PDB file of N, CA and C in Angstrom:
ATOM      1  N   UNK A 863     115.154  59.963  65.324  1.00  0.00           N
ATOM      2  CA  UNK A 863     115.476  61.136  66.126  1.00  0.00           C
ATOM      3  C   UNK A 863     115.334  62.374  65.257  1.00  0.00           C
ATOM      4  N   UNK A 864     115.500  63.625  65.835  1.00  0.00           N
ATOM      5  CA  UNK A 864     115.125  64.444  65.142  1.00  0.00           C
ATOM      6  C   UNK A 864     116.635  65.560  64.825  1.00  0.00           C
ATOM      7  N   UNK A 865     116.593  66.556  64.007  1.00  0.00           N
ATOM      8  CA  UNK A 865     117.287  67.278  63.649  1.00  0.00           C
ATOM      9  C   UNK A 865     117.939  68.221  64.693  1.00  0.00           C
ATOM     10  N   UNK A 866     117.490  68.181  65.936  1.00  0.00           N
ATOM     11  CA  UNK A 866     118.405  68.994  66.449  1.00  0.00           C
ATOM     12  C   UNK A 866     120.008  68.915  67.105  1.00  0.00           C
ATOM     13  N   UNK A 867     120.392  69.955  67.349  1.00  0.00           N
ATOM     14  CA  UNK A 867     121.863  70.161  67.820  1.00  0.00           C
ATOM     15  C   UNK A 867     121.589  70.267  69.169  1.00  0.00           C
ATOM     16  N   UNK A 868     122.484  69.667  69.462  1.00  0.00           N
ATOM     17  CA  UNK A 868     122.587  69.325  71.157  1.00  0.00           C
ATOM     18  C   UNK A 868     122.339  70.126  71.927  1.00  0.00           C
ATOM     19  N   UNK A 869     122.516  71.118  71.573  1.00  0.00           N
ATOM     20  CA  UNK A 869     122.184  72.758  72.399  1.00  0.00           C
ATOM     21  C   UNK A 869     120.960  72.990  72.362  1.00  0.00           C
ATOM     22  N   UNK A 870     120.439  72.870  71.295  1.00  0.00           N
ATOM     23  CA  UNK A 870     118.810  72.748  71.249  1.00  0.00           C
ATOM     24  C   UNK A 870     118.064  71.634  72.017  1.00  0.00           C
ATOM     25  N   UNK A 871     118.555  70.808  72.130  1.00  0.00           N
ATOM     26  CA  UNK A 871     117.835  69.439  73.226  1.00  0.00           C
ATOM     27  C   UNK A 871     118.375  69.920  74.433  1.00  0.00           C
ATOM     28  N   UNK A 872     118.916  70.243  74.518  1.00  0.00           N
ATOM     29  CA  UNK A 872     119.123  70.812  76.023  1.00  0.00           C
ATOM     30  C   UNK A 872     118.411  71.742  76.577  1.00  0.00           C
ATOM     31  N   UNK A 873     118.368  72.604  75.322  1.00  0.00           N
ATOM     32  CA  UNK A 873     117.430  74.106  75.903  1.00  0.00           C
ATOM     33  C   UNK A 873     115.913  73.502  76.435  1.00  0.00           C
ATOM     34  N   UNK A 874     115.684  72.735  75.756  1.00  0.00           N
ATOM     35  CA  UNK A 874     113.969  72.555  74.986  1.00  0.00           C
ATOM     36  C   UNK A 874     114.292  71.149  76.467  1.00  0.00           C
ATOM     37  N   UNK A 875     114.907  70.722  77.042  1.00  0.00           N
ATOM     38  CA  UNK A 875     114.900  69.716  77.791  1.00  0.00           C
ATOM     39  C   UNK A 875     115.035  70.626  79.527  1.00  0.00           C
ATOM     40  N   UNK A 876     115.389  71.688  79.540  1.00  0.00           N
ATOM     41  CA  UNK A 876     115.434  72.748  80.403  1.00  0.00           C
ATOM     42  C   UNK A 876     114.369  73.395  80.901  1.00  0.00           C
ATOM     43  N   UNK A 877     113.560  73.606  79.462  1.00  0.00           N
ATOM     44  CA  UNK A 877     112.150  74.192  79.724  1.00  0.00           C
ATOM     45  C   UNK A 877     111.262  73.184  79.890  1.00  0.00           C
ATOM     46  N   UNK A 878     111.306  72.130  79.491  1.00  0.00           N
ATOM     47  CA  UNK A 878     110.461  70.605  79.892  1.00  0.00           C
ATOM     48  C   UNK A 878     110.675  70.946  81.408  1.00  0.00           C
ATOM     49  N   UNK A 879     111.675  71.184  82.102  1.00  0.00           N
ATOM     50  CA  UNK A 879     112.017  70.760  82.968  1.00  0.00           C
ATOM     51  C   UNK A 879     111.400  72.055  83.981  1.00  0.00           C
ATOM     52  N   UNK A 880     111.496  73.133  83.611  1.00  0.00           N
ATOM     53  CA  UNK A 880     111.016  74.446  83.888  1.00  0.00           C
ATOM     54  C   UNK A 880     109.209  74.362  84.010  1.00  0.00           C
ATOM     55  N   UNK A 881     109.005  73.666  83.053  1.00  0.00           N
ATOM     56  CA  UNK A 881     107.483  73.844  83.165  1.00  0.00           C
ATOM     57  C   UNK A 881     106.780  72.891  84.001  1.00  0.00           C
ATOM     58  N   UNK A 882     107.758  71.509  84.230  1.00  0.00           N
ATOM     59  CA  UNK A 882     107.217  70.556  85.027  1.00  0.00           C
ATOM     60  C   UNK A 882     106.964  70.803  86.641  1.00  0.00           C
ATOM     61  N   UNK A 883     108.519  71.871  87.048  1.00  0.00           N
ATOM     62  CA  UNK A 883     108.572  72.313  88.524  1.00  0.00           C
ATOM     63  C   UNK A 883     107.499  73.439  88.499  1.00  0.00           C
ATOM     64  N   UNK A 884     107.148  74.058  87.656  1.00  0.00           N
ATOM     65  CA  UNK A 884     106.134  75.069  88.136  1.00  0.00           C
ATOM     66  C   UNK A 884     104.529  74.320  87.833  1.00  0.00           C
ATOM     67  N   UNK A 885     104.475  73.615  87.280  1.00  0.00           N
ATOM     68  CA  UNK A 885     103.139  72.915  87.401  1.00  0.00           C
ATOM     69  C   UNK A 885     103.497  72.338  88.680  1.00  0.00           C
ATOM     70  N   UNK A 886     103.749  71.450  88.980  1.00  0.00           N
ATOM     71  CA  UNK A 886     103.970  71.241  90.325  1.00  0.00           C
ATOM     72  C   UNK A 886     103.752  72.173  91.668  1.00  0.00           C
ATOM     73  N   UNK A 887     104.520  73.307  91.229  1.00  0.00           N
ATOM     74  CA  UNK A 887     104.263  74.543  92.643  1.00  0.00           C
ATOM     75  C   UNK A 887     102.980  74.699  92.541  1.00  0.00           C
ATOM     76  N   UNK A 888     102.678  74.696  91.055  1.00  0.00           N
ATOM     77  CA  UNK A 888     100.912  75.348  90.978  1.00  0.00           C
ATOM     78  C   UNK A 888     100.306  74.216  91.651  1.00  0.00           C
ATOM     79  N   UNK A 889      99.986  73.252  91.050  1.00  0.00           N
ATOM     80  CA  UNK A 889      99.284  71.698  91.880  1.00  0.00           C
ATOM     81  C   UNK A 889      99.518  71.203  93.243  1.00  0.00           C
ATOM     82  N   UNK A 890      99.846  72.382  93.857  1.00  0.00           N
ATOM     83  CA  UNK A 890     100.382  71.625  95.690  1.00  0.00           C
ATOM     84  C   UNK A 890      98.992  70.917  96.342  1.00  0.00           C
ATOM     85  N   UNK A 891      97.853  70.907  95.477  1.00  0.00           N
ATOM     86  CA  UNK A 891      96.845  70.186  96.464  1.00  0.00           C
ATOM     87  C   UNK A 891      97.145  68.133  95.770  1.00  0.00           C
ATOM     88  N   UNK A 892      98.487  68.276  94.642  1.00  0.00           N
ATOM     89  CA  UNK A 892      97.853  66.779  94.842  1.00  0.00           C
ATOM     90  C   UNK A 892      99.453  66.785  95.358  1.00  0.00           C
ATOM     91  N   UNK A 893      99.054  65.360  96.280  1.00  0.00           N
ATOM     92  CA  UNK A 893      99.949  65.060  97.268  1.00  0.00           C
ATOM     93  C   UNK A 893     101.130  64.533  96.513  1.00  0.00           C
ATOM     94  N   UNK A 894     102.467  64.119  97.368  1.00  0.00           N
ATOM     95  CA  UNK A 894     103.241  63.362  96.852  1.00  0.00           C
ATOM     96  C   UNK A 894     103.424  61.899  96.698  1.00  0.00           C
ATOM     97  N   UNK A 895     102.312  61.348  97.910  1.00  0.00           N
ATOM     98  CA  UNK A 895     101.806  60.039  97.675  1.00  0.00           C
ATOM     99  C   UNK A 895     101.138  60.176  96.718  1.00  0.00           C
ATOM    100  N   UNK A 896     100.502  60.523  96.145  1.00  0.00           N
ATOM    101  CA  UNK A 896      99.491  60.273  95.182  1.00  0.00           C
ATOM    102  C   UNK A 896     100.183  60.399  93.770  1.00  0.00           C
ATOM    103  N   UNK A 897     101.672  61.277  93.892  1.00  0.00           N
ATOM    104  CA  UNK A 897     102.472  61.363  92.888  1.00  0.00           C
ATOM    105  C   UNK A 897     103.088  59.783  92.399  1.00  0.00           C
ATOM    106  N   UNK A 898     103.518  59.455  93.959  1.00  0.00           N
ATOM    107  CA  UNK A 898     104.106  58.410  93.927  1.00  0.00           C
ATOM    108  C   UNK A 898     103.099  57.029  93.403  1.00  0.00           C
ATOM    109  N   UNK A 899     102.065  57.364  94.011  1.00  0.00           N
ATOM    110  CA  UNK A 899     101.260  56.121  93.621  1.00  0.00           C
ATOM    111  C   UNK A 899     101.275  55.992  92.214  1.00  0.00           C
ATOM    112  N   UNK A 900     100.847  56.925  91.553  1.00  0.00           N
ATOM    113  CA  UNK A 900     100.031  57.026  89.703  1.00  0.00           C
ATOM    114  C   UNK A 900     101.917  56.686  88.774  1.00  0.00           C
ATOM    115  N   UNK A 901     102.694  57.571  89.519  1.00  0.00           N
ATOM    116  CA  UNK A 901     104.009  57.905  88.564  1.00  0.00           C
ATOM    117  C   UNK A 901     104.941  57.160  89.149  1.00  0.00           C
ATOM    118  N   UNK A 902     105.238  56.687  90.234  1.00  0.00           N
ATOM    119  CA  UNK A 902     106.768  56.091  90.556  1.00  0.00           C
ATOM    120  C   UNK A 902     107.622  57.600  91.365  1.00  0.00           C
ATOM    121  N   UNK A 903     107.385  58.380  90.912  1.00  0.00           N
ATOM    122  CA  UNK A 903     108.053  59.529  91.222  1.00  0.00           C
ATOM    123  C   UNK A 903     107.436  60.767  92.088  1.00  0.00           C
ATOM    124  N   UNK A 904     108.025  61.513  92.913  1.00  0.00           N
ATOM    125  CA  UNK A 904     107.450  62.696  93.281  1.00  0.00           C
ATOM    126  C   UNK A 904     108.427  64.269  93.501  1.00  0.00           C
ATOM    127  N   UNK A 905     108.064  65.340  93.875  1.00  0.00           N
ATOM    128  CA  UNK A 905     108.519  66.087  93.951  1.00  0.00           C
ATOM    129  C   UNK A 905     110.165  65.947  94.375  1.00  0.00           C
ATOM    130  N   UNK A 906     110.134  64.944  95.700  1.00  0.00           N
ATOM    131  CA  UNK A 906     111.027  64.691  96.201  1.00  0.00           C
ATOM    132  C   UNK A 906     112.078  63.917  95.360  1.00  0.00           C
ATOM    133  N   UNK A 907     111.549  63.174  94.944  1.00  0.00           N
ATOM    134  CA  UNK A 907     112.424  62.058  93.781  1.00  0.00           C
ATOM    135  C   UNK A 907     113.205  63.631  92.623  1.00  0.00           C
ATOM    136  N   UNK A 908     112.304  64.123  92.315  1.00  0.00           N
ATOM    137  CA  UNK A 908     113.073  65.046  91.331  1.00  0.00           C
ATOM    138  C   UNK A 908     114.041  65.900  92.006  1.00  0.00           C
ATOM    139  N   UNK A 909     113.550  66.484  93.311  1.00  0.00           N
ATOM    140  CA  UNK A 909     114.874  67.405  93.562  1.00  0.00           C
ATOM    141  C   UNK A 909     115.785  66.561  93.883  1.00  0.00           C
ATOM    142  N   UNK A 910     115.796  65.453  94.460  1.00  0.00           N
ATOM    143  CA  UNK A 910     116.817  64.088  94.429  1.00  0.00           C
ATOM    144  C   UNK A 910     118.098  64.461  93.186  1.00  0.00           C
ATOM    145  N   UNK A 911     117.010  63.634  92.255  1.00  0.00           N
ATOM    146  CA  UNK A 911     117.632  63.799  90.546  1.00  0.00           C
ATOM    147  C   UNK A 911     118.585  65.197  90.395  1.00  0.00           C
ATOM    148  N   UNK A 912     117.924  66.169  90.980  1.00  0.00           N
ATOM    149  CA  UNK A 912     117.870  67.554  90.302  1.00  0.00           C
ATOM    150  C   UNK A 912     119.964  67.746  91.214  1.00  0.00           C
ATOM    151  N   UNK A 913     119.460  67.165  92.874  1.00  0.00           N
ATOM    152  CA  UNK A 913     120.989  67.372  93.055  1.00  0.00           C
ATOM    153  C   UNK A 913     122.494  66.238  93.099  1.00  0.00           C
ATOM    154  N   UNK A 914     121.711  65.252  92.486  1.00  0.00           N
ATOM    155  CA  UNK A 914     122.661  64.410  92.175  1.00  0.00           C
ATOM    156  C   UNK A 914     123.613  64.652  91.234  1.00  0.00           C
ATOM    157  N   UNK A 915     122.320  65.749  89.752  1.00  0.00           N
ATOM    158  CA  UNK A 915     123.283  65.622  88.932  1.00  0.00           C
ATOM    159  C   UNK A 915     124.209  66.964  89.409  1.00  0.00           C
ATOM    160  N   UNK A 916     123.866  68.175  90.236  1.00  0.00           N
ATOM    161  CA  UNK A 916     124.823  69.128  90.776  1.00  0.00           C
ATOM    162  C   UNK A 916     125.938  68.740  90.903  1.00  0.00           C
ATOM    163  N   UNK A 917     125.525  67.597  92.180  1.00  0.00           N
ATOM    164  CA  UNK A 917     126.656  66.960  92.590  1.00  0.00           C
ATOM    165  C   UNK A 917     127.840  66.467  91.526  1.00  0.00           C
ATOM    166  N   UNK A 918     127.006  65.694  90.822  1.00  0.00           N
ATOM    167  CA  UNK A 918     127.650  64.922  89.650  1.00  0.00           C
ATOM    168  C   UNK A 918     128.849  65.973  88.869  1.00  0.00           C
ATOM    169  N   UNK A 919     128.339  66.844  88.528  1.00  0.00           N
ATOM    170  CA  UNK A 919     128.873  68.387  88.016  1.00  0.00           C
ATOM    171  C   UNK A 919     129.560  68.962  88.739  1.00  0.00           C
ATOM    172  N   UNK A 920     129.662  68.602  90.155  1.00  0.00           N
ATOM    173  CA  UNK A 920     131.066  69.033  90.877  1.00  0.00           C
ATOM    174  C   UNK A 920     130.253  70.179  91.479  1.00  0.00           C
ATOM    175  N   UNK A 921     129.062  70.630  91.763  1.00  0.00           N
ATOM    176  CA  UNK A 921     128.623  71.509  92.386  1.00  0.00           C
ATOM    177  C   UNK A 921     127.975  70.802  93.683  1.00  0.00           C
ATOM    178  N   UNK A 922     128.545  71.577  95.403  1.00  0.00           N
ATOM    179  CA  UNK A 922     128.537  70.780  96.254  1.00  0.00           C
ATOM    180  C   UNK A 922     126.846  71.412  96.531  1.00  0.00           C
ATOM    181  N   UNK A 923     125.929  70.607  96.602  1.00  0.00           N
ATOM    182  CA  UNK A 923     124.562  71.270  96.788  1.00  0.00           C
ATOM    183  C   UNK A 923     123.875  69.399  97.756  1.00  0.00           C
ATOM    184  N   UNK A 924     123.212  70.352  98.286  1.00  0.00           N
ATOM    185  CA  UNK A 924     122.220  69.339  99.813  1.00  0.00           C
ATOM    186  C   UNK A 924     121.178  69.258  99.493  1.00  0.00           C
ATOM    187  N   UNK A 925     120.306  68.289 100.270  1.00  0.00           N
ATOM    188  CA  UNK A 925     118.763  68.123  99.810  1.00  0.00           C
ATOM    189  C   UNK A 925     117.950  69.421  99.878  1.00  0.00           C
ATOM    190  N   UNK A 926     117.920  70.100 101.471  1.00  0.00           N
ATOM    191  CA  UNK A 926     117.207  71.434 101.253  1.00  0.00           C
ATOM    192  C   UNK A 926     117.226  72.500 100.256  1.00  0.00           C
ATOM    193  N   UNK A 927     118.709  72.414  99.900  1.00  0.00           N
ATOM    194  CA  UNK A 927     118.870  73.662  98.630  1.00  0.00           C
ATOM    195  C   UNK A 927     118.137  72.814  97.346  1.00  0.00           C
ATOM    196  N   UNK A 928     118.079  71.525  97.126  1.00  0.00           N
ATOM    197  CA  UNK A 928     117.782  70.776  95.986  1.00  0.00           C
ATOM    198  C   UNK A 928     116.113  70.848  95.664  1.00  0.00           C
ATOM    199  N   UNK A 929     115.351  71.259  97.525  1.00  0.00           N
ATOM    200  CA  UNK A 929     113.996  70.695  97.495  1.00  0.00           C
ATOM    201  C   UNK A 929     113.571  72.477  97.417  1.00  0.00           C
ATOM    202  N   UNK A 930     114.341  73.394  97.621  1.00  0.00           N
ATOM    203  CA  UNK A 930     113.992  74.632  97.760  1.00  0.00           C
ATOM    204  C   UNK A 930     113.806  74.807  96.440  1.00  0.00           C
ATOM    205  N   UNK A 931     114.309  74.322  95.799  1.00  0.00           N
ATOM    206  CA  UNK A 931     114.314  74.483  94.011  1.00  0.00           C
ATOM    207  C   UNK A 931     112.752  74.154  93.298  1.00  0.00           C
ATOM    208  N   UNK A 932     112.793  72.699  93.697  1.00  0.00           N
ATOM    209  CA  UNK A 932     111.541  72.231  93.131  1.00  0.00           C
ATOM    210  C   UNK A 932     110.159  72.843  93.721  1.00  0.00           C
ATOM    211  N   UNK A 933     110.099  73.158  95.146  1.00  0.00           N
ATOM    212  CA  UNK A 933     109.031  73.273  95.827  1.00  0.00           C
ATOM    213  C   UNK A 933     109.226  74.722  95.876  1.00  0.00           C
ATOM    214  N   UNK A 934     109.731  76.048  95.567  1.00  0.00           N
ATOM    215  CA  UNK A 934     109.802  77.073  95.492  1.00  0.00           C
ATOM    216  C   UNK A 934     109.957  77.568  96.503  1.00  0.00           C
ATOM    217  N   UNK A 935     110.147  77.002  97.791  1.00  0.00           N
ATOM    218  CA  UNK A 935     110.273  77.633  99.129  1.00  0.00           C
ATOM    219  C   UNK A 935     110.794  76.468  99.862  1.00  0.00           C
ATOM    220  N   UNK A 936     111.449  76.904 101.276  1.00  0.00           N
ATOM    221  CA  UNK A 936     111.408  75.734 102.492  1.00  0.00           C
ATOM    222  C   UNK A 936     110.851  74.494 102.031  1.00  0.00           C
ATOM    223  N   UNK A 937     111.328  73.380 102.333  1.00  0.00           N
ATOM    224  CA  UNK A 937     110.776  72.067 102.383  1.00  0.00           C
ATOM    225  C   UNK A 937     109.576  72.024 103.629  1.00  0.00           C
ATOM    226  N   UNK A 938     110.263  72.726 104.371  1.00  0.00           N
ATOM    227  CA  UNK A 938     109.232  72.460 105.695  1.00  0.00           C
ATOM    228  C   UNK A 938     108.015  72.990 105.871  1.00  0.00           C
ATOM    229  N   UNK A 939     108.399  74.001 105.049  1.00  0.00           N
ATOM    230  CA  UNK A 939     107.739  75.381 104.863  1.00  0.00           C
ATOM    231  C   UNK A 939     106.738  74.678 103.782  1.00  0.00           C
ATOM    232  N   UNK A 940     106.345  74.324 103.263  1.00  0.00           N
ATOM    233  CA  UNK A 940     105.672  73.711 102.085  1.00  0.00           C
ATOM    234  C   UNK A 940     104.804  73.002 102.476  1.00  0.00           C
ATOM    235  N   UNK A 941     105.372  71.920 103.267  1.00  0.00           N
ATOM    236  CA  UNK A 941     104.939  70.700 104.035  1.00  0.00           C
ATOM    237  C   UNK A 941     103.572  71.618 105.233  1.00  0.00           C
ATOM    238  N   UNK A 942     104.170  72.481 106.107  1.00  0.00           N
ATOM    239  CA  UNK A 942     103.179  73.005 106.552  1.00  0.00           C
ATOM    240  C   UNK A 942     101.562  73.605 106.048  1.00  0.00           C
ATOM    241  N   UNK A 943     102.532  74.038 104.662  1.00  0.00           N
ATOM    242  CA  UNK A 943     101.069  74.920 103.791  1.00  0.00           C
ATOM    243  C   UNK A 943     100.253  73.724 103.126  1.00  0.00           C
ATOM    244  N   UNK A 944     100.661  72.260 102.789  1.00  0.00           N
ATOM    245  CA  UNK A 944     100.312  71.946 101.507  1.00  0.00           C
ATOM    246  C   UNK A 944     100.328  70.603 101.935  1.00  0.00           C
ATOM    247  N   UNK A 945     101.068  69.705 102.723  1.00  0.00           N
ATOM    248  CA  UNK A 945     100.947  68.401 103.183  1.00  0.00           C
ATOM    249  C   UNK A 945      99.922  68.112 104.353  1.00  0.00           C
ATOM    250  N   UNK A 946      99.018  67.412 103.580  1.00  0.00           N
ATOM    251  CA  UNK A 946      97.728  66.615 104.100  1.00  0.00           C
ATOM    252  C   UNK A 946      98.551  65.005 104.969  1.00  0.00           C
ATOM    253  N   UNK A 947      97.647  64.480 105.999  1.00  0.00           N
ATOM    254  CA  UNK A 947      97.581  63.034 106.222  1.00  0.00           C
ATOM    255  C   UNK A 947      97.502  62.105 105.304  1.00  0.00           C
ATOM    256  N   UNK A 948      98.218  61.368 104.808  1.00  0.00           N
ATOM    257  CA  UNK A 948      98.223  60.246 103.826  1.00  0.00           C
ATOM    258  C   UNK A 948      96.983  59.347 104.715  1.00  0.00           C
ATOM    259  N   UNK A 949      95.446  59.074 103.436  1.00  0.00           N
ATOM    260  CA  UNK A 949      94.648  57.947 104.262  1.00  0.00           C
ATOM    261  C   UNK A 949      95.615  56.600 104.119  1.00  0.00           C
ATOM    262  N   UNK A 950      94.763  56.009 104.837  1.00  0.00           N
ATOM    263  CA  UNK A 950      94.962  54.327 104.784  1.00  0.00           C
ATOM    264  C   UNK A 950      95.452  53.996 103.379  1.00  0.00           C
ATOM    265  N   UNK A 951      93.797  54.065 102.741  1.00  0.00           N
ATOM    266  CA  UNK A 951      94.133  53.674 100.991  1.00  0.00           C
ATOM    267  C   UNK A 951      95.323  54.380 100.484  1.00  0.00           C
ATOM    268  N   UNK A 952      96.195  55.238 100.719  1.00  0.00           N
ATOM    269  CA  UNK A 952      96.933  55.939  99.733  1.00  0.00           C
ATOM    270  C   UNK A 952      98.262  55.018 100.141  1.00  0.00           C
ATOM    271  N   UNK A 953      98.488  55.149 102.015  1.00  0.00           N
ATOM    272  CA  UNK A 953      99.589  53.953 102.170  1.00  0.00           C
ATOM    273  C   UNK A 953      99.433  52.895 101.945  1.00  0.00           C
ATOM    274  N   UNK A 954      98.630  52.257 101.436  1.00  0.00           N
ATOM    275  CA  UNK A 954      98.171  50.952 101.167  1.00  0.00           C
ATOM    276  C   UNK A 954      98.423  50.387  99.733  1.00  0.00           C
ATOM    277  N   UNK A 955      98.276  51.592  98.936  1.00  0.00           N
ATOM    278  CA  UNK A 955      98.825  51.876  97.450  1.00  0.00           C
ATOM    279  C   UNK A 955      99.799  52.061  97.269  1.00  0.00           C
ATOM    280  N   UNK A 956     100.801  52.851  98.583  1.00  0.00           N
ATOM    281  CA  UNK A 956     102.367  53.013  98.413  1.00  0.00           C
ATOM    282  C   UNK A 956     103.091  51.678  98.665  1.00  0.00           C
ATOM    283  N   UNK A 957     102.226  51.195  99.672  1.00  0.00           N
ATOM    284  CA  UNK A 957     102.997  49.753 100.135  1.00  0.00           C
ATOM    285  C   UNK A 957     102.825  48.712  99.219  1.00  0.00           C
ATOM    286  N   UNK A 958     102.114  48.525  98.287  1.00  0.00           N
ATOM    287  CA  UNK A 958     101.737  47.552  97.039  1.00  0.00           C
ATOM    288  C   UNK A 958     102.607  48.522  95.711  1.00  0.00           C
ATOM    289  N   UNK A 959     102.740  49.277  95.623  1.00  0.00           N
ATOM    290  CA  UNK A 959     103.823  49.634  94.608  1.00  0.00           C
ATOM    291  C   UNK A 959     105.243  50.716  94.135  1.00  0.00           C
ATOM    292  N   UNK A 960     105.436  50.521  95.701  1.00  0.00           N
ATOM    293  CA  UNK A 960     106.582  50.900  95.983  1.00  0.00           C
ATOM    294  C   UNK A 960     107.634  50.384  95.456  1.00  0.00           C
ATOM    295  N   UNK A 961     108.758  50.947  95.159  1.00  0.00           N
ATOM    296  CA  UNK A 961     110.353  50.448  94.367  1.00  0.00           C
ATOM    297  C   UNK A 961     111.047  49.585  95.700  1.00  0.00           C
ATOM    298  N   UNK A 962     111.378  48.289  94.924  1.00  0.00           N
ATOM    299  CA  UNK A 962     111.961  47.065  96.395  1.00  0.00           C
ATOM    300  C   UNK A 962     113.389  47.171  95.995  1.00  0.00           C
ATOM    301  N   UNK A 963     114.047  47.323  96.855  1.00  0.00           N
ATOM    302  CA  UNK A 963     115.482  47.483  96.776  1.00  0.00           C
ATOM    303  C   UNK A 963     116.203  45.489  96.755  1.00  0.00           C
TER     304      UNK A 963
END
């Protein structure tokens, strides 16, 4: 591990985190299936993460305020500008490696 103080992994784990949601806003042409397919994860999964740990922290926060975060606007609102039809092949890829409860 490395030399830093906890405050410093945090900061530097903040801006990881800062630069990942705005690549993301920038990249709205690749889908979230396609997130999901390659990574396990998608936009949605992170603002998930993002208000669990709110929650966790005692801050009372909902999915829309959680997805307004990641996606920089409306969820719905997003979805209109930027969500394509999932083809066949892409559900076909979600359904072969999807997380089984």
């Amino acid at each position: 591990m490395s030399d830093l103080t906890p405050q410093q992994q945090l900061e530097f784990e903040a801006a990881a985190f800062r630069r990942l949601v705005s690549h993301l806003r920038e990249r709205s042409d690749v889908q979230n299936i396609d997130l999901m397919n390659l990574a396990g994860f998608c936009r949605n999964c992170l603002s998930n993460w993002y208000r669990d740990a709110a929650n966790a922290a005692g801050v009372d926060m909902d999915k829309e305020a959680s997805r307004e975060i990641v996606y920089g606007m409306p969820y719905e609102e997003w979805r209109a500008l930027n969500q394509r039809e999932a083809s066949g092949e892409q559900k076909a890829a979600y359904e072969a490696s999807k997380p089984r409860e």
